[in-house]
Amino acid sequence: MEPDLQATNGVVHIVDRILLPPNTKL
């Protein structure tokens, strides 16, 4: 996996945690 793609996935994960309520986290 390329570093850029891996970094992007990390950012998306952080954004999802911020936007989505903790209750929706499965």
PDB file of C-alpha atoms in Angstrom:
ATOM      1  CA  MET A   1       0.000   0.000   0.000  1.00  0.00           C
ATOM      2  CA  GLU A   2       1.332   3.438  -0.904  1.00  0.00           C
ATOM      3  CA  PRO A   3       2.165   5.894   1.920  1.00  0.00           C
ATOM      4  CA  ASP A   4      -0.094   8.583   0.434  1.00  0.00           C
ATOM      5  CA  LEU A   5      -3.101   6.266   0.336  1.00  0.00           C
ATOM      6  CA  GLN A   6      -2.417   5.052   3.874  1.00  0.00           C
ATOM      7  CA  ALA A   7      -2.162   8.639   5.134  1.00  0.00           C
ATOM      8  CA  THR A   8      -5.415   9.552   3.389  1.00  0.00           C
ATOM      9  CA  ASN A   9      -7.206   6.627   5.039  1.00  0.00           C
ATOM     10  CA  GLY A  10      -5.942   7.871   8.414  1.00  0.00           C
ATOM     11  CA  VAL A  11      -7.317  11.356   7.775  1.00  0.00           C
ATOM     12  CA  VAL A  12     -10.674   9.985   6.638  1.00  0.00           C
ATOM     13  CA  HIS A  13     -10.850   7.858   9.783  1.00  0.00           C
ATOM     14  CA  ILE A  14     -10.235  10.923  11.965  1.00  0.00           C
ATOM     15  CA  VAL A  15     -12.815  13.002  10.081  1.00  0.00           C
ATOM     16  CA  ASP A  16     -15.379  10.206  10.402  1.00  0.00           C
ATOM     17  CA  ARG A  17     -14.821  10.083  14.168  1.00  0.00           C
ATOM     18  CA  ILE A  18     -15.367  13.845  14.372  1.00  0.00           C
ATOM     19  CA  LEU A  19     -18.449  13.990  12.140  1.00  0.00           C
ATOM     20  CA  LEU A  20     -20.176  10.828  13.318  1.00  0.00           C
ATOM     21  CA  PRO A  21     -21.611  10.575  16.850  1.00  0.00           C
ATOM     22  CA  PRO A  22     -19.863   8.027  19.136  1.00  0.00           C
ATOM     23  CA  ASN A  23     -23.104   6.028  19.247  1.00  0.00           C
ATOM     24  CA  THR A  24     -22.834   5.164  15.551  1.00  0.00           C
ATOM     25  CA  LYS A  25     -19.376   3.668  16.060  1.00  0.00           C
ATOM     26  CA  LEU A  26     -19.713  -0.113  15.730  1.00  0.00           C
TER      27      LEU A  26
END
